[in-house]
XYZ file of N, CA and C in Angstrom:
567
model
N 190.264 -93.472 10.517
C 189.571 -92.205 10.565
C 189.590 -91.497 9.206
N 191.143 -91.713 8.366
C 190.820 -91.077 6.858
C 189.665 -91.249 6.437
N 189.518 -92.923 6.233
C 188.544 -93.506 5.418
C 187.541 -93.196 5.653
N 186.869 -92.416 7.138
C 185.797 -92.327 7.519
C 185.699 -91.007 6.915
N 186.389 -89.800 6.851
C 186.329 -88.530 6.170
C 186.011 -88.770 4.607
N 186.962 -89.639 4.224
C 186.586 -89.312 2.911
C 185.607 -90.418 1.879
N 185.006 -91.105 3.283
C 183.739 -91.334 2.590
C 182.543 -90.647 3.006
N 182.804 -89.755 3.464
C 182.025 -88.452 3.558
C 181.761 -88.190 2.623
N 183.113 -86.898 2.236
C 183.257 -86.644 0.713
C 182.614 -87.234 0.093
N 182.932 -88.771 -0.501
C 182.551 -88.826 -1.545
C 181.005 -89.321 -1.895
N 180.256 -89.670 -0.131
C 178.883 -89.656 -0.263
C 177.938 -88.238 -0.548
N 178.947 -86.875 0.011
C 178.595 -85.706 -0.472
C 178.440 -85.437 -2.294
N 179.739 -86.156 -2.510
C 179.614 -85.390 -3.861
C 179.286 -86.168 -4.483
N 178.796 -87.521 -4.229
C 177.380 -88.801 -5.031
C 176.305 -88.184 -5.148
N 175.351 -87.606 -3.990
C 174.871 -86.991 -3.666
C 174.601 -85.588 -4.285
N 175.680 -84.692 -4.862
C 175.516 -83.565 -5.543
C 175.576 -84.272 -7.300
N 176.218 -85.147 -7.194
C 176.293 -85.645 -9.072
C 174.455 -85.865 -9.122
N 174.074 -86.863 -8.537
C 172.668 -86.786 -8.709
C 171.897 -85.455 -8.511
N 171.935 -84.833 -7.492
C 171.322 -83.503 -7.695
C 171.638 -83.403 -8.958
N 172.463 -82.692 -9.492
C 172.428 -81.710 -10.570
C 171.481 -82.538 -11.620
N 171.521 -83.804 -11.849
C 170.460 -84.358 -12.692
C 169.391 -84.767 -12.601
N 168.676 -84.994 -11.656
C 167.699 -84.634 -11.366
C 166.817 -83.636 -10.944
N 167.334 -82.839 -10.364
C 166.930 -81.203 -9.671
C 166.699 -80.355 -10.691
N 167.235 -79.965 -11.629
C 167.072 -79.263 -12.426
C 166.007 -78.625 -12.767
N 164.991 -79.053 -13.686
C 163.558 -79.039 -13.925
C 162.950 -78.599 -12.532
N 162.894 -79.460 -11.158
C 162.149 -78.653 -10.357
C 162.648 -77.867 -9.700
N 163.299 -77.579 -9.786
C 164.289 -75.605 -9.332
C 163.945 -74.706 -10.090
N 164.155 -75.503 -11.446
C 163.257 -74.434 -12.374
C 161.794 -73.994 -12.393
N 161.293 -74.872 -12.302
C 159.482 -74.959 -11.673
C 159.532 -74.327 -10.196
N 160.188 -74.075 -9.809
C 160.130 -73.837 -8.044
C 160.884 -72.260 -7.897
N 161.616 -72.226 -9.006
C 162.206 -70.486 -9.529
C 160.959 -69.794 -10.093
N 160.825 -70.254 -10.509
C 159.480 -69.407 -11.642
C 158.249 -69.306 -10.874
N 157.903 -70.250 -9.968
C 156.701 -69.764 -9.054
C 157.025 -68.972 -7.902
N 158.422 -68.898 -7.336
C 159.017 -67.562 -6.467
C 159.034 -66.834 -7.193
N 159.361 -66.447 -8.470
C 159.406 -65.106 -9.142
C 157.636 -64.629 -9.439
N 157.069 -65.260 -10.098
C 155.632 -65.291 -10.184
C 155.124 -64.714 -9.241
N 155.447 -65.015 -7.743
C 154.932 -64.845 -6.560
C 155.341 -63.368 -6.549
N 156.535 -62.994 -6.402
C 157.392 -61.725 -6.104
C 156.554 -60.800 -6.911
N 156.442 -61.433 -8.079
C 156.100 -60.352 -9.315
C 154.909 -59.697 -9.231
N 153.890 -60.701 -8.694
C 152.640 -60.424 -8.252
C 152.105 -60.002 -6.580
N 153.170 -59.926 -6.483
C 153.131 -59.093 -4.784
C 152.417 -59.865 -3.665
N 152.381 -61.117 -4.260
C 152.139 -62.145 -3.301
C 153.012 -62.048 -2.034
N 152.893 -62.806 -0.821
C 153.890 -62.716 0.465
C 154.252 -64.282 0.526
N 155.707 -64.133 0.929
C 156.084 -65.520 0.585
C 156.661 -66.318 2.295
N 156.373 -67.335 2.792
C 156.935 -67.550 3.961
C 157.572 -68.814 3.970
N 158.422 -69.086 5.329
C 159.176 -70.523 5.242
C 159.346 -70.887 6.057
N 159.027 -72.274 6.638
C 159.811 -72.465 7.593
C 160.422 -74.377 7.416
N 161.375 -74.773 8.055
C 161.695 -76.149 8.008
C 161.478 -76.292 9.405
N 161.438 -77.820 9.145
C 161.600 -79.053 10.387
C 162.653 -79.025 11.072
N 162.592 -79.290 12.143
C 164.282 -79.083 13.170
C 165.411 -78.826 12.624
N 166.432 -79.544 12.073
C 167.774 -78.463 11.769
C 167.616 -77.751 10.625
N 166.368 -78.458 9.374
C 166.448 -77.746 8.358
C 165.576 -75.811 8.640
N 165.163 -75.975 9.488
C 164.597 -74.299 10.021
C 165.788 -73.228 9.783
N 167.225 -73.764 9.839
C 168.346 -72.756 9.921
C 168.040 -72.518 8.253
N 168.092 -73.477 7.606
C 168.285 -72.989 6.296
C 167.320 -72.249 5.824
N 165.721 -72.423 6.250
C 164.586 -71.504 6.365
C 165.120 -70.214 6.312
N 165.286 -70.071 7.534
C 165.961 -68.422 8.336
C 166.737 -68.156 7.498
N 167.816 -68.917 6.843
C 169.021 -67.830 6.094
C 168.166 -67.600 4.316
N 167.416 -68.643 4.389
C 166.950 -68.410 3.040
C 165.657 -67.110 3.203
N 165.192 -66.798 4.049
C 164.638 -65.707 4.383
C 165.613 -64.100 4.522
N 166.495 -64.516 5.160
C 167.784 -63.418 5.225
C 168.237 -63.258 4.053
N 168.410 -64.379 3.050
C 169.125 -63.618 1.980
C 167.751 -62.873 0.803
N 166.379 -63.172 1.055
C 166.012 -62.599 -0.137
C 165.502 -61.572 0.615
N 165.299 -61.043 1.692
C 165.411 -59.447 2.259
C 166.772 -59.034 1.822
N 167.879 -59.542 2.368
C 169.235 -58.483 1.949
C 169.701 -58.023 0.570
N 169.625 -59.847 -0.140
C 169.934 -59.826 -1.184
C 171.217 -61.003 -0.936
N 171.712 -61.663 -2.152
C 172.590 -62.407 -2.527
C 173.283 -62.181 -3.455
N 173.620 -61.586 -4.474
C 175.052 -61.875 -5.472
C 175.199 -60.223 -5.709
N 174.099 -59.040 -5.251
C 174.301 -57.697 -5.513
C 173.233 -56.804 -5.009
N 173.279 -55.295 -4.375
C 172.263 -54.852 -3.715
C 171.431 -54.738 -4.437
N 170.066 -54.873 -4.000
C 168.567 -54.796 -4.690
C 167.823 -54.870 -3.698
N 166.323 -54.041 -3.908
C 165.332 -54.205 -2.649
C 164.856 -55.256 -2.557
N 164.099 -55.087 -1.173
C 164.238 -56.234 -0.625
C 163.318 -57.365 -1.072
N 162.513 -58.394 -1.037
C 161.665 -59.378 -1.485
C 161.204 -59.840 0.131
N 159.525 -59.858 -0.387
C 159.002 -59.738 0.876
C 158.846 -61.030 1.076
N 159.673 -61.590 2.010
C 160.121 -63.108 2.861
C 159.791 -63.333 3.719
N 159.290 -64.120 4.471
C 159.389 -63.849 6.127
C 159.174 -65.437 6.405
N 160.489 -65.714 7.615
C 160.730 -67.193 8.300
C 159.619 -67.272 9.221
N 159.128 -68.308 8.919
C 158.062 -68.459 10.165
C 158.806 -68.787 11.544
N 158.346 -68.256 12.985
C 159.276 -68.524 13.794
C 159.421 -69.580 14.576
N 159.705 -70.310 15.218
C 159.847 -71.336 16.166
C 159.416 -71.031 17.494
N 160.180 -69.737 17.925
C 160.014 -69.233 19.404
C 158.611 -68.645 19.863
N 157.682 -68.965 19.081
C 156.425 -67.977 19.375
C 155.937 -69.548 20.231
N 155.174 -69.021 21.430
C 154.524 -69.929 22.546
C 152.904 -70.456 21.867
N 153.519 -71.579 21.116
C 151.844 -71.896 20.542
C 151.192 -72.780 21.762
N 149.840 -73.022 21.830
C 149.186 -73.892 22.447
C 149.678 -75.390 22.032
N 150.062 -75.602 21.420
C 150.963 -76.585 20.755
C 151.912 -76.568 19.769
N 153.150 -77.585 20.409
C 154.244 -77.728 19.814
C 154.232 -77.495 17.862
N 153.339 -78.427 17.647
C 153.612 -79.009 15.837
C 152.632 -77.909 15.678
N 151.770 -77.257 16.133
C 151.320 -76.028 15.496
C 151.831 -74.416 15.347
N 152.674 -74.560 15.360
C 153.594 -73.444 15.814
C 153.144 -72.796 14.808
N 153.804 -73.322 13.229
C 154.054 -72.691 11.985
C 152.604 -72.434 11.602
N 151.653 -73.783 11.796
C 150.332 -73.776 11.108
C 149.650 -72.617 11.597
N 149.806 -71.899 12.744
C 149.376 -70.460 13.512
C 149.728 -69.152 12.855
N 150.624 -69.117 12.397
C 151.326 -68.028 11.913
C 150.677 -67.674 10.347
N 150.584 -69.162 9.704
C 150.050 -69.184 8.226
C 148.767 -69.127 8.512
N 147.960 -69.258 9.568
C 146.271 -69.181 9.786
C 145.684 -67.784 9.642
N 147.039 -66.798 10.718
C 146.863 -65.359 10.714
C 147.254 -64.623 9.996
N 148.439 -64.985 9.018
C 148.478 -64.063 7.979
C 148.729 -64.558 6.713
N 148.543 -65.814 6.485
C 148.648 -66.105 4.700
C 147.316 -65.545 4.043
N 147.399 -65.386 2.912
C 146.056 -65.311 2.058
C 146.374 -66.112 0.695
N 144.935 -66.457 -0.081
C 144.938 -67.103 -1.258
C 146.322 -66.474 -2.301
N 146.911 -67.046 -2.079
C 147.885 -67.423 -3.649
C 149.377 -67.128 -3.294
N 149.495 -66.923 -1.869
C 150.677 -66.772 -1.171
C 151.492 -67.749 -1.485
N 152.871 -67.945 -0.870
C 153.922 -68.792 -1.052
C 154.331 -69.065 0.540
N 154.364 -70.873 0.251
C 154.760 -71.054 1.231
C 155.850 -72.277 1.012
N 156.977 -71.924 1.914
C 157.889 -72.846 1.147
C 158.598 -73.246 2.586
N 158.553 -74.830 2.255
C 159.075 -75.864 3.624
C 160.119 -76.150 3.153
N 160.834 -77.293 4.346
C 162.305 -77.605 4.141
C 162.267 -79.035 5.294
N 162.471 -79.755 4.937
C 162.586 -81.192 5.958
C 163.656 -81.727 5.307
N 164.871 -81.958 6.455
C 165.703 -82.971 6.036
C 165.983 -84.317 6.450
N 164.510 -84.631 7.195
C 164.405 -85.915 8.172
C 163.087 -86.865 7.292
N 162.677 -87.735 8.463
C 161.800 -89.025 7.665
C 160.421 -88.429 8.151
N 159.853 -87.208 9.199
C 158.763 -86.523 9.676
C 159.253 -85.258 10.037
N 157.926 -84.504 9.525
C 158.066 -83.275 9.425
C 156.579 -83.201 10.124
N 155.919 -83.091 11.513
C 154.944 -82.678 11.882
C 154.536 -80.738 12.146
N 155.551 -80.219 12.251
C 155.325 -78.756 12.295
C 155.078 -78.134 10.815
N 155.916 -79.464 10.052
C 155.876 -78.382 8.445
C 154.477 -78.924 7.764
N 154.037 -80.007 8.329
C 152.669 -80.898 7.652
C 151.530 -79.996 8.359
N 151.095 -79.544 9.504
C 150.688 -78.957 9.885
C 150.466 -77.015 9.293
N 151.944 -76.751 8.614
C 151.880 -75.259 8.264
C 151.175 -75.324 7.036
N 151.462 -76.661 6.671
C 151.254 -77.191 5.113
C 149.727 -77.539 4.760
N 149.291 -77.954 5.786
C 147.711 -77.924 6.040
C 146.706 -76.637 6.123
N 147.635 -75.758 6.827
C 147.166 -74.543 7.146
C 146.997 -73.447 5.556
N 148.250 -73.594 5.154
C 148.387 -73.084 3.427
C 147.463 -74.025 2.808
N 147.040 -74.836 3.028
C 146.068 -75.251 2.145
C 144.517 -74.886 1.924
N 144.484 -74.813 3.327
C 143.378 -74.018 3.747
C 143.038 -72.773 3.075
N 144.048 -71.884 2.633
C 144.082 -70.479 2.985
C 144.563 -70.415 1.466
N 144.029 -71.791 0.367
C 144.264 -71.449 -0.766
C 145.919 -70.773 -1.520
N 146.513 -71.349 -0.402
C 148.391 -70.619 -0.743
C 148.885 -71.727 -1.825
N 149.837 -71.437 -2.503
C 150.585 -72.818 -3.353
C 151.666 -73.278 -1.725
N 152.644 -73.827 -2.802
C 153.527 -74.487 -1.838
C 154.975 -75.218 -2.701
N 156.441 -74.481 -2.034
C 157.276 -74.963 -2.748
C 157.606 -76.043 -1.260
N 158.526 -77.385 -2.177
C 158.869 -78.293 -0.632
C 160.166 -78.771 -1.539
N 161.275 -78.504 -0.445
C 162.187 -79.310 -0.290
C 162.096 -80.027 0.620
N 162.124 -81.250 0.154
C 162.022 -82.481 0.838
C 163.582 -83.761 0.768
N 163.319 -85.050 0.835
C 164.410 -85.805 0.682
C 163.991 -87.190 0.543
N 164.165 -88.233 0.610
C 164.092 -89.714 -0.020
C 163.615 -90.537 1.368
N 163.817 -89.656 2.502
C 163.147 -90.333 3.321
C 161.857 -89.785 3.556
N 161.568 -88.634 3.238
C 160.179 -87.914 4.253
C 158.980 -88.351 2.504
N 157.582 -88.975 3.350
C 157.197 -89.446 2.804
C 155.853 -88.635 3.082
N 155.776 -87.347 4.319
C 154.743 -86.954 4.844
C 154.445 -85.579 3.866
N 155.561 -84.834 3.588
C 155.196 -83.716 2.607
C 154.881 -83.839 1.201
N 155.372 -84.685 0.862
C 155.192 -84.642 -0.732
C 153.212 -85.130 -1.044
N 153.409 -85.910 -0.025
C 151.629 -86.285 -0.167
C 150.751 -85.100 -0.077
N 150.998 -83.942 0.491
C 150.021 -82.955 0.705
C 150.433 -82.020 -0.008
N 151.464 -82.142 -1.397
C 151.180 -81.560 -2.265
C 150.194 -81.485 -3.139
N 149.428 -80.293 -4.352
C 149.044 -80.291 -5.164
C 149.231 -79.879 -6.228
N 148.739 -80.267 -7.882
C 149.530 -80.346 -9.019
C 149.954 -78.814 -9.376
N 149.908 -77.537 -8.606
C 150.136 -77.034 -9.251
C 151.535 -76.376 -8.009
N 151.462 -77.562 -7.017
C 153.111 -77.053 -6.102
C 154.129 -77.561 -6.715
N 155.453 -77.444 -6.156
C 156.548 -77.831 -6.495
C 157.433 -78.681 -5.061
N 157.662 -79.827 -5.134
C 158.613 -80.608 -4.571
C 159.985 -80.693 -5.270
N 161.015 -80.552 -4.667
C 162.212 -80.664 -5.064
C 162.911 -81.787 -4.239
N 162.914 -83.127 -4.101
C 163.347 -83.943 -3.763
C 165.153 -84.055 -3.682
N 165.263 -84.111 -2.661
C 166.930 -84.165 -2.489
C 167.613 -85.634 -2.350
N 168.368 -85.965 -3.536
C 167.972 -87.931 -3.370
C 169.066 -88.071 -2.495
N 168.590 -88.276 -1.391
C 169.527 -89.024 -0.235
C 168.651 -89.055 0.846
N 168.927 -89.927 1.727
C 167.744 -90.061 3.131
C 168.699 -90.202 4.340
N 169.989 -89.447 3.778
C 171.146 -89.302 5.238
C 171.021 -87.766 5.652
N 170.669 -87.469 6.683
C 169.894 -86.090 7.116
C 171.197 -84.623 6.852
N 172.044 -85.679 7.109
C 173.405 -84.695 6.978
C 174.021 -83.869 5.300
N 173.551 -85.238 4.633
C 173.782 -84.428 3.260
C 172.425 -83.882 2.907
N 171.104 -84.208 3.118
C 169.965 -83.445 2.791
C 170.101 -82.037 3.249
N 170.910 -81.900 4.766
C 170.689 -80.417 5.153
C 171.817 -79.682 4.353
N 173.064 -79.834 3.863
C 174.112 -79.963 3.252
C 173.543 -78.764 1.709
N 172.485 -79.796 1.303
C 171.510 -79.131 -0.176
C 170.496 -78.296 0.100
N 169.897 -78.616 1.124
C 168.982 -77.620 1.621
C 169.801 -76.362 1.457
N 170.674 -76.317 2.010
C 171.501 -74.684 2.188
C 171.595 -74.098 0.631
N 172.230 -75.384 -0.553
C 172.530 -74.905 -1.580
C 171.249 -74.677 -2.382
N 170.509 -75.307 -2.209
C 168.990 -74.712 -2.944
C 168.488 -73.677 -2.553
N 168.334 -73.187 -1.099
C 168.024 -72.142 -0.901
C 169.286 -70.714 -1.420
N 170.291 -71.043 -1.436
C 171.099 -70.416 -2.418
C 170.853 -70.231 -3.778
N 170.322 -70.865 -4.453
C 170.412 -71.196 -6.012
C 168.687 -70.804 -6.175
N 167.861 -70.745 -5.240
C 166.531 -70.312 -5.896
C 166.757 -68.727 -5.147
N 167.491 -68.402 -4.618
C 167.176 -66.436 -4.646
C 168.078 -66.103 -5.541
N 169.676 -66.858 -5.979
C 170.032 -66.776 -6.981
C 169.437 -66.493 -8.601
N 168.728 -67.824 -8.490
C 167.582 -67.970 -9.594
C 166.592 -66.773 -9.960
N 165.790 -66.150 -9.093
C 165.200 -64.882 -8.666
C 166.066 -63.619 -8.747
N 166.605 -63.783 -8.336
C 167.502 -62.312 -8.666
C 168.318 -62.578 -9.928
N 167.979 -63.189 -10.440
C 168.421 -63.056 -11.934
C 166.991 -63.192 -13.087
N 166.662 -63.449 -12.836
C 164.729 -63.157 -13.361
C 164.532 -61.791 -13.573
N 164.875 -61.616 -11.851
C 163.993 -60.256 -11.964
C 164.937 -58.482 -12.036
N 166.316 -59.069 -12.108
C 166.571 -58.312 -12.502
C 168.132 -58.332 -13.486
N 167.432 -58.920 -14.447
C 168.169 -59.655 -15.574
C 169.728 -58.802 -16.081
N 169.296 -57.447 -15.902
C 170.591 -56.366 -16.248
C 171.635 -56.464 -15.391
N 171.450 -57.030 -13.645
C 172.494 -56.646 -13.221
C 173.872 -58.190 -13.613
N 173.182 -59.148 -14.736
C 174.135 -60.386 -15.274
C 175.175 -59.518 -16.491
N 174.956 -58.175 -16.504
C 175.811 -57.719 -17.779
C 177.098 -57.535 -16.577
């Protein structure tokens, strides 16, 4: 049973050594078009694929509350799950039909090999002329295709769902991080 823990560990922190070298650049590309967005009073929304939706929701919670110090709020909003669509995988694509507009932000999260609710929201933002940030992972092969050159994918290199959701949490940490230090550069003194 050790051995089984701590090859956990150390598939976790394989897993974070590559992040940090690869991720970089598109966090940075994926910071700068959330701030862009903010700056320009664009409305920004999110939602993930089955477990990654939690990290959606908290990454929505923290850029209303705030993360490292008080500041107003940043207009976020989780797309919801619980709303009764006429269909299942259209849940999200409903929500972005009725209220995205051209140049909005819409930012997914899949930590599995299909994402039909987020391909669907993702269709819908396309429609409606929105960009699109995606955390994705090494297995899902359905979001990154319905990107365009001027979105951002942040690929999480692992295709074990457990450490993808693991980074999901920390990216959505590290891009309101990222943002609240953009935009309000004084409170780093």
């Amino acid at each position: 049973m050790q051995e089984h823990v701590k090859a956990i560990f150390t598939e976790c922190i394989q897993t974070q050594i590559a992040s940090a070298d690869l991720l970089q650049e598109p966090l940075m590309r994926a910071a700068g078009l959330l701030v862009d967005s903010l700056l320009c009073g664009q409305k920004i929304y999110c939602c993930g694929e089955s477990m990654a939706h939690a990290s959606a929701r908290h990454f929505a919670h923290i850029m209303l509350t705030g993360l490292q110090f008080e500041r107003p709020p940043f207009p976020v909003s989780a797309l919801h799950a619980d709303y009764g669509a006429n269909e299942h995988e259209a849940i999200f694509a409903q929500q972005i039909s009725a209220f995205g507009q051209p140049n909005d932000l819409l930012i997914v999260l899949n930590a599995g090999s299909h994402a039909p609710r987020v391909t669907r929201a993702m269709e819908a933002a396309l429609s409606r002329d929105m960009l699109i940030i995606a955390l994705t992972n090494d297995a899902d092969h359905e979001v990154g295709g319905l990107l365009g050159p001027d979105d951002v994918e942040i690929r999480i290199p692992s295709r074990n769902a457990a450490r993808v959701s693991e980074h999901l949490l920390q990216l959505v940490n590290m891009l309101c991080s990222l943002a609240e230090q953009q935009i309000f550069p004084q409170e780093d003194d």
